[in-house]
Coordinates of C-alpha atoms in Angstrom, one line a residue:
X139 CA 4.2 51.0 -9.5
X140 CA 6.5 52.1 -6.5
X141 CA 8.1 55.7 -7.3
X142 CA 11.1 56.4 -6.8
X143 CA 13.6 58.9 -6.0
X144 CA 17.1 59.1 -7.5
X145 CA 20.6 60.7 -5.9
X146 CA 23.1 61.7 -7.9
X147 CA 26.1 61.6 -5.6
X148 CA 29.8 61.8 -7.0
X149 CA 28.5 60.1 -10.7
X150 CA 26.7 57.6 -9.4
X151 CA 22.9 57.0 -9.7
X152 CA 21.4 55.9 -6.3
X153 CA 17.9 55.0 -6.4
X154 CA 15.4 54.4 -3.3
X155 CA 12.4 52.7 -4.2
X156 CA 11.4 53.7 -1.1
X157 CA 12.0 56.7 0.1
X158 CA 8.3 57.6 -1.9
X159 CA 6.1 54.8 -0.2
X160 CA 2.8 55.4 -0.2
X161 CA 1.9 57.3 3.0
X162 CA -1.4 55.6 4.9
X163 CA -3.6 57.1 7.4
X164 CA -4.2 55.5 10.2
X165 CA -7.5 54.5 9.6
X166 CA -6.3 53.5 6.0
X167 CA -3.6 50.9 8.0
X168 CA -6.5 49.6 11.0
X169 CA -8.7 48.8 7.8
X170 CA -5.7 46.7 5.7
X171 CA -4.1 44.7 8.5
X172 CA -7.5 43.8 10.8
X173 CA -8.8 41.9 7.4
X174 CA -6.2 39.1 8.0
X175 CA -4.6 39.4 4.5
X176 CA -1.3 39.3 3.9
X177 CA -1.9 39.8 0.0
X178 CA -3.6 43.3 0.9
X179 CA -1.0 44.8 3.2
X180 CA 1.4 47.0 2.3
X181 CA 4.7 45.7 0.9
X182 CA 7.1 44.7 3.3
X183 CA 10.6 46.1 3.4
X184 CA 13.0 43.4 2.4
X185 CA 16.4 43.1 2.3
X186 CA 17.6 41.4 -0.9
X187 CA 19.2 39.0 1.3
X188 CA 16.2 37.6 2.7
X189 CA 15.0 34.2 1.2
X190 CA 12.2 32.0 1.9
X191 CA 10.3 34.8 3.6
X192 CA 7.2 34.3 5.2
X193 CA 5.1 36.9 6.9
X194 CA 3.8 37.6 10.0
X195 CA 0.1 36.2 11.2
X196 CA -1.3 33.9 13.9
X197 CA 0.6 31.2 15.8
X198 CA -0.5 27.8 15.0
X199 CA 0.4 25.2 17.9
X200 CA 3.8 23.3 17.5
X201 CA 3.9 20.0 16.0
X202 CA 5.3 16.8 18.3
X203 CA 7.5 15.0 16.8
X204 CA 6.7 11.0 15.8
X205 CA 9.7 9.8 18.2
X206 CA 7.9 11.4 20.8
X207 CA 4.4 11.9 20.2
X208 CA 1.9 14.0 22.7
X209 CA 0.7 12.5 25.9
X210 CA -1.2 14.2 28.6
X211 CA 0.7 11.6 31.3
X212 CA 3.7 12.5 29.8
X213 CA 3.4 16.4 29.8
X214 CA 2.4 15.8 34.2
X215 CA 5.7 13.4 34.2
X216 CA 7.9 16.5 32.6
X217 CA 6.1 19.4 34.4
X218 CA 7.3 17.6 37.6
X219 CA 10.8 16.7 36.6
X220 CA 10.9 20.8 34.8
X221 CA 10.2 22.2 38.3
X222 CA 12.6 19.6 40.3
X223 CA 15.2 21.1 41.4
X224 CA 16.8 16.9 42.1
X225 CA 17.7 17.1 38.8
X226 CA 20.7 18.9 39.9
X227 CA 23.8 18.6 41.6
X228 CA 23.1 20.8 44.4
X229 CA 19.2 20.2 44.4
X230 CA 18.5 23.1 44.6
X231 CA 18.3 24.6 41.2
X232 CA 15.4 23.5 38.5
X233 CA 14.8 24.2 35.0
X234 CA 12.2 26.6 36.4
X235 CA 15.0 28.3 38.1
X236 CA 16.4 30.4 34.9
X237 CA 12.6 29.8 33.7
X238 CA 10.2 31.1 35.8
X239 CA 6.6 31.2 34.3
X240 CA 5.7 34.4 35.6
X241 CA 8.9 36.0 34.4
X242 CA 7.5 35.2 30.7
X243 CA 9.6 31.9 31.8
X244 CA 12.8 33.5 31.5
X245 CA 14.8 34.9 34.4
X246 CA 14.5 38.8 34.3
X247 CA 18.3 38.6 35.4
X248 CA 20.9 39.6 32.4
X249 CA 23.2 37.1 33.0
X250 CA 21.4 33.8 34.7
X251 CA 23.5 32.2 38.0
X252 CA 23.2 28.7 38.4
X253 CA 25.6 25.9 40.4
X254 CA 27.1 27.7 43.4
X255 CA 26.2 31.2 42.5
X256 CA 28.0 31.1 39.6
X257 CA 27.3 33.8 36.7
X258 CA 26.5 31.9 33.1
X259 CA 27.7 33.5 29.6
X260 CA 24.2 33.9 28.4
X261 CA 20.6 35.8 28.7
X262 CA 18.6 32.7 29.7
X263 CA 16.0 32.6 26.7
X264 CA 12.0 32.3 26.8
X265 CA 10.9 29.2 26.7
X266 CA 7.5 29.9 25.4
X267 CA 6.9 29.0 21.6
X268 CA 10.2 26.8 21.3
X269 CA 8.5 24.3 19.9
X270 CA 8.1 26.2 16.9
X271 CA 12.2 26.4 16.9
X272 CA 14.5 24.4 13.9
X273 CA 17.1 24.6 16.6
X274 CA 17.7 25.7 20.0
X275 CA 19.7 28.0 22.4
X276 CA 21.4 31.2 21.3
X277 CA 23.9 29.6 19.4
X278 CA 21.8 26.6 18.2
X279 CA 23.9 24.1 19.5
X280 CA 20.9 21.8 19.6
X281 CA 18.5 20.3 17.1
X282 CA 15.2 19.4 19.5
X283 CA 14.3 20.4 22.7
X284 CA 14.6 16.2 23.4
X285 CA 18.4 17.1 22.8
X286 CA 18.5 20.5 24.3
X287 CA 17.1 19.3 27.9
X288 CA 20.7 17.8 28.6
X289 CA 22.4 20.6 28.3
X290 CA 21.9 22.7 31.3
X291 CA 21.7 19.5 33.5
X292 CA 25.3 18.9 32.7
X293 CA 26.8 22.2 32.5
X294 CA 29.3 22.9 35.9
X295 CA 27.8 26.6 35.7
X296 CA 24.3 25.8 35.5
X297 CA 23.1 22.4 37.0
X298 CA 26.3 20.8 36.9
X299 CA 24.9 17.1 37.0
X300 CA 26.1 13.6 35.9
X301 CA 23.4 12.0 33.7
X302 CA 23.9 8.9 35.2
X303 CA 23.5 10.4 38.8
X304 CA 20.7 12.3 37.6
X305 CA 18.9 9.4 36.9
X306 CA 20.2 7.4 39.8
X307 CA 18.6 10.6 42.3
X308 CA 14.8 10.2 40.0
X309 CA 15.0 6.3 40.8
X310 CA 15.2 6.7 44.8
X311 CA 11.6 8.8 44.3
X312 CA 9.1 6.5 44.8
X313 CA 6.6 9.1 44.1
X314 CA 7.8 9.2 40.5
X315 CA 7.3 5.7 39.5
X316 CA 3.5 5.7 38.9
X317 CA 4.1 8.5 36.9
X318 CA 6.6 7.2 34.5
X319 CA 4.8 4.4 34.4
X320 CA 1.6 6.0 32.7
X321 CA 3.9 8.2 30.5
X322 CA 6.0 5.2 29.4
X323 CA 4.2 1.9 30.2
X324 CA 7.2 1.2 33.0
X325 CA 8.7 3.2 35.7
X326 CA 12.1 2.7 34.2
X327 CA 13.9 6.1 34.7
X328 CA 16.4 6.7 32.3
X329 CA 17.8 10.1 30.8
X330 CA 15.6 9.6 27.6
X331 CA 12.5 9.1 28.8
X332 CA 13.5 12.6 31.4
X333 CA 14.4 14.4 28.2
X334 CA 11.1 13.3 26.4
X335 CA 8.8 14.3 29.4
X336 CA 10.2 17.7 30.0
X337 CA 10.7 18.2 26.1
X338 CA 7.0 17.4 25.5
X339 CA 6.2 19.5 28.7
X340 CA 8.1 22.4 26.7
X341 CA 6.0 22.4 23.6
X342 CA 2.7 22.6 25.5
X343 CA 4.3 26.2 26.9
X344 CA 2.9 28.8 24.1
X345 CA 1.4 31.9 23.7
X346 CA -2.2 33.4 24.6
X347 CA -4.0 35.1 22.0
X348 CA -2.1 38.9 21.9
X349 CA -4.1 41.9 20.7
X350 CA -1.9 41.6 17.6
X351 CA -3.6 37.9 17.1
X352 CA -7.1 39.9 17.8
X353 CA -6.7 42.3 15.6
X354 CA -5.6 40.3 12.3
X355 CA -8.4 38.1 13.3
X356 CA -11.0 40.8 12.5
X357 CA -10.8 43.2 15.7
X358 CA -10.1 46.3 14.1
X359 CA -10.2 48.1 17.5
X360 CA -8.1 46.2 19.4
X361 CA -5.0 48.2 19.1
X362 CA -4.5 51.7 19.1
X363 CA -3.6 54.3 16.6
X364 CA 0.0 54.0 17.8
X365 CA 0.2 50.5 17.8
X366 CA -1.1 50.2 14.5
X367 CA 1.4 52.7 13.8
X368 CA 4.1 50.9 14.7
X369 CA 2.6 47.6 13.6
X370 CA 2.9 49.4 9.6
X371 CA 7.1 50.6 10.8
X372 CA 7.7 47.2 11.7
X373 CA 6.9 45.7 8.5
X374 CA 8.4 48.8 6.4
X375 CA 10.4 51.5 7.7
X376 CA 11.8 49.9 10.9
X377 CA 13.0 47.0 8.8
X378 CA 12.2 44.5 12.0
X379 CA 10.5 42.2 9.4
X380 CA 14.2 41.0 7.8
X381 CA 14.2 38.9 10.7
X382 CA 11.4 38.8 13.0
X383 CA 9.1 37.6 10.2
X384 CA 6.5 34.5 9.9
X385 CA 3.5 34.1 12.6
X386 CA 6.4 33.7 15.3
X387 CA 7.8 36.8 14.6
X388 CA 11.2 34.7 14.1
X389 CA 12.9 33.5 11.0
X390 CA 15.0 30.7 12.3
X391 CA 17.9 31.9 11.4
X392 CA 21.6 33.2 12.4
X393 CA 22.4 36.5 12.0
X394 CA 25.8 39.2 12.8
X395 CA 24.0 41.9 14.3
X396 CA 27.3 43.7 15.8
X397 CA 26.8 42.4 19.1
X398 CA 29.9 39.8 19.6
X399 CA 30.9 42.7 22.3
X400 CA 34.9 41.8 20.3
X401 CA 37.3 42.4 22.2
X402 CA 35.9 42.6 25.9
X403 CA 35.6 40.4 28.7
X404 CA 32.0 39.0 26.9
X405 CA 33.3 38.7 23.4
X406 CA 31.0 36.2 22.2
X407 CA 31.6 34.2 18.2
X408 CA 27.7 32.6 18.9
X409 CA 27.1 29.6 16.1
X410 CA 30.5 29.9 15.2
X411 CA 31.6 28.4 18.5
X412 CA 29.8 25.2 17.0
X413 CA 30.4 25.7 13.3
X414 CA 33.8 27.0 13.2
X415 CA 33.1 28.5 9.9
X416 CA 34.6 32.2 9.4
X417 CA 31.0 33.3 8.3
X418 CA 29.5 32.1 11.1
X419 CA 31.1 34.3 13.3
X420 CA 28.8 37.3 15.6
X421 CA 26.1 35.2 14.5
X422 CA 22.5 34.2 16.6
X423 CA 19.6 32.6 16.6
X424 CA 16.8 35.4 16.0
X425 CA 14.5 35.3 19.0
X426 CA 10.9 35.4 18.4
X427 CA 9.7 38.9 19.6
X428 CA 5.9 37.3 20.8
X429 CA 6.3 38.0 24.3
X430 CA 9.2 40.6 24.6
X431 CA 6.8 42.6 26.9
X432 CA 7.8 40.5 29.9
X433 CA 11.1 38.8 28.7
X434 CA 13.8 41.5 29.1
X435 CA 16.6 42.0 29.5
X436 CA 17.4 41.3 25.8
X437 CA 19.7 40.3 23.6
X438 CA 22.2 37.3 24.0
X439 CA 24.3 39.1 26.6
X440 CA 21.9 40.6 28.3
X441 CA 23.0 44.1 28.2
X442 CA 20.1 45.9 26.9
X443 CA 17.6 46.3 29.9
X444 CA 14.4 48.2 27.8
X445 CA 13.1 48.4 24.8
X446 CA 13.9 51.3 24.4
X447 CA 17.2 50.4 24.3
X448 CA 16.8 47.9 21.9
X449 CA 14.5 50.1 19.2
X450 CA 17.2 52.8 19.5
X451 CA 20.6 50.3 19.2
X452 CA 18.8 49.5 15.7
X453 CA 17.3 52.8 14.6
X454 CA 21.5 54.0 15.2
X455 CA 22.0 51.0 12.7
X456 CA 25.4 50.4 15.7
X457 CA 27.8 52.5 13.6
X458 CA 30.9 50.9 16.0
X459 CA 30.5 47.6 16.4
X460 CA 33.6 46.8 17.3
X461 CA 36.0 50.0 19.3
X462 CA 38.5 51.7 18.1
X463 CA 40.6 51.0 21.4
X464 CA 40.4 47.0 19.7
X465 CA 43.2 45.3 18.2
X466 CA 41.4 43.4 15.8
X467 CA 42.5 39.5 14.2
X468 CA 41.7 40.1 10.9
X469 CA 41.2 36.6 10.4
X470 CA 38.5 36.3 12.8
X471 CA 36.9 39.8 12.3
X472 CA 32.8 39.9 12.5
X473 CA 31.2 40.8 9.2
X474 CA 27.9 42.8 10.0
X475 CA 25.3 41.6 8.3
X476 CA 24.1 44.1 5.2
X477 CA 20.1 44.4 7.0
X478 CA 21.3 46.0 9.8
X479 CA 21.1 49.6 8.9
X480 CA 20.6 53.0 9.9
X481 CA 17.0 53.6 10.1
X482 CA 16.4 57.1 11.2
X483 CA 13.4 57.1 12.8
X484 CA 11.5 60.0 15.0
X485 CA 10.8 59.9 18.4
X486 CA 7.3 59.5 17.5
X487 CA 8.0 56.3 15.2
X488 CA 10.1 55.0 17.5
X489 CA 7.5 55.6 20.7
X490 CA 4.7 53.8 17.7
X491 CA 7.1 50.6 17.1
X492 CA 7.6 50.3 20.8
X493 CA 4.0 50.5 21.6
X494 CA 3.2 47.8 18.6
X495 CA 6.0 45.1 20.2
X496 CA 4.2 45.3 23.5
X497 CA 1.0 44.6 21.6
X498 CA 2.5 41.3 21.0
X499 CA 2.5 39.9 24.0
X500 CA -0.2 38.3 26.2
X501 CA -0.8 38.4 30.2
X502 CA 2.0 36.8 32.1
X503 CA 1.6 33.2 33.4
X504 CA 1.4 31.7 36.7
X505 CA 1.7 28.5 38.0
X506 CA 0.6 27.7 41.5
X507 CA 3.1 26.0 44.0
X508 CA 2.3 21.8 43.8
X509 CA 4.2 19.6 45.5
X510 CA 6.7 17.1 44.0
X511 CA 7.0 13.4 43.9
X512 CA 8.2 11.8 47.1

């Protein structure tokens, strides 16, 4: 049983049942976590408001979907059309453009540009693992990534494209036809069988085996003291394991963590701007953290250009999420969700969770030049 240790502050009882966890050597924590077993870890550091939780482990490889099952002519067909920058109005900006493969296919920039230089609202996201996602984009305004391929294509600030055009631009390529025609049995082009090819494209883009994967696989030496370290914060301590739980280090889920920036020229509401539900307001998708080593800047806006950054914005718990200077709508104020808290860790921890979240990710990709369908 857990001890515990009680406050008495103004008559009232406060009890942490964890400010006495069981302190583990290093060697104690390499020996728990490299045996693969969840049921032999430590205990995690939940919030009470975390359901259906599910913890962290190795990535198995996203499901396709029966409306649009997995062909190897279809994945060619959508690598093509991903990295084709004809898709767009100007022709000259791809999918590739705000998701370069050897950027951890993201962008690198904090805010992406697309259609005449113009700046988006958003951090362009990873699009490694999304196959493993119940919905897409930061405010999860999509269901699949069949569904989520329109989007930029039609957007004035990204590829700012008519669907019909689109298709129209694809049909004049002769190259494309045998190509549609062994991912489809025809070399119809329409905007379904685009979405299909690129979506199916998407789903083959995951992860390499990370030291983190080698590790709870049975290669005890694989990380470091530190990064073992840190691996044991992020599950306790640190509190990262609220919402960057199960093998993708994501729970799927929208959360308030104080970053709608309210009040300022990047005020963001996220899901609620599809929702319109009061609760739903400040609220994101949780990214999955495989990868962060090479998908910075972070966050939804961008702002946050290291990891540093980011471990510290938490460990402060953001005590002032929305200014002072702010005249705030009280019917539309963000509600901070109750997991984000102060966490007060050392330098030290903080240098140990750091070193643990580049642990994993896996060697950047690259993807030679080819040349497109003419």
């Amino acid at each position: 049983m857990r001890p515990f240790l009680i406050f008495i502050l103004s008559g009232y009882i406060l009890i942490s049942a964890f400010a006495f966890e069981k302190e583990y050597s290093a060697t104690e924590l390499r020996n728990l976590y490299s045996s693969g077993n969840p049921a032999i870890w430590p205990k995690p550091n939940l919030d009470t408001t975390v359901k259906n939780f599910s913890d962290i482990g190795l990535l198995e490889k996203p499901l396709f979907p029966e409306s649009n099952p997995y062909l190897a002519e279809k994945v060619k067909l959508g690598r093509l059309l991903f990295f084709d920058p004809r898709l767009s109005a100007s022709k000259q900006i791809a999918c590739s453009s705000c998701h370069d493969p050897e950027l951890g296919w993201g962008d690198g920039r904090h805010l992406s540009f697309g259609h005449n230089r113009q700046n988006g609202k958003r951090n362009a996201m990873t699009i490694l693992n999304t196959g493993h996602y119940q919905r897409l984009f930061w405010d999860g305004r999509a269901a699949s990534l069949e569904e989520q391929v329109v989007f930029p294509v039609q957007d004035p600030l990204e590829m700012a494209q008519n669907l019909k055009t689109m298709e129209k631009n694809i049909r004049k390529i002769k190259g494309y036809r045998s190509y549609f025609i062994e991912a489809f049995g025809s070399d119809k082009v329409t905007t379904d069988r685009i979405q299909k090819a690129i979506a199916t494209f998407e789903r083959t883009i995951v992860s390499k085996q990370t030291r983190f994967d080698s590790f709870i696989s049975g290669n005890s030496k694989s990380l470091t003291d530190d990064e073992v370290m840190g691996l044991h914060l992020f599950r306790t301590k640190a509190r990262c394991i609220n919402c960057h739980n199960t093998p993708l280090f994501s729970d799927n889920q929208f959360h308030n963590d104080g970053q709608t920036l309210y009040g300022s020229k990047m005020q963001d509401f996220g899901l609620y701007n599809q929702s319109r539900k009061k609760e739903d307001i400040g609220k994101f998708r949780t990214p999955s953290l495989r990868e962060t080593n090479s998908t910075g800047p972070w966050m939804h806006h961008g702002n946050f250009p290291t990891l540093v950054d980011v471990i510290e914005y938490y460990n402060l718990g953001n005590p002032s999420p929305i200014q002072k200077v702010v005249k705030v709508d009280e019917s539309m104020r963000p509600v901070t969700s109750p997991i984000l808290q102060k966490l007060s860790l050392s330098k030290t921890e903080r240098v140990q969770l750091e070193s643990f979240l580049r642990a994993i990710s896996s060697p950047s990709q690259k993807i030679n030049p080819f040349p497109l369908p003419e």
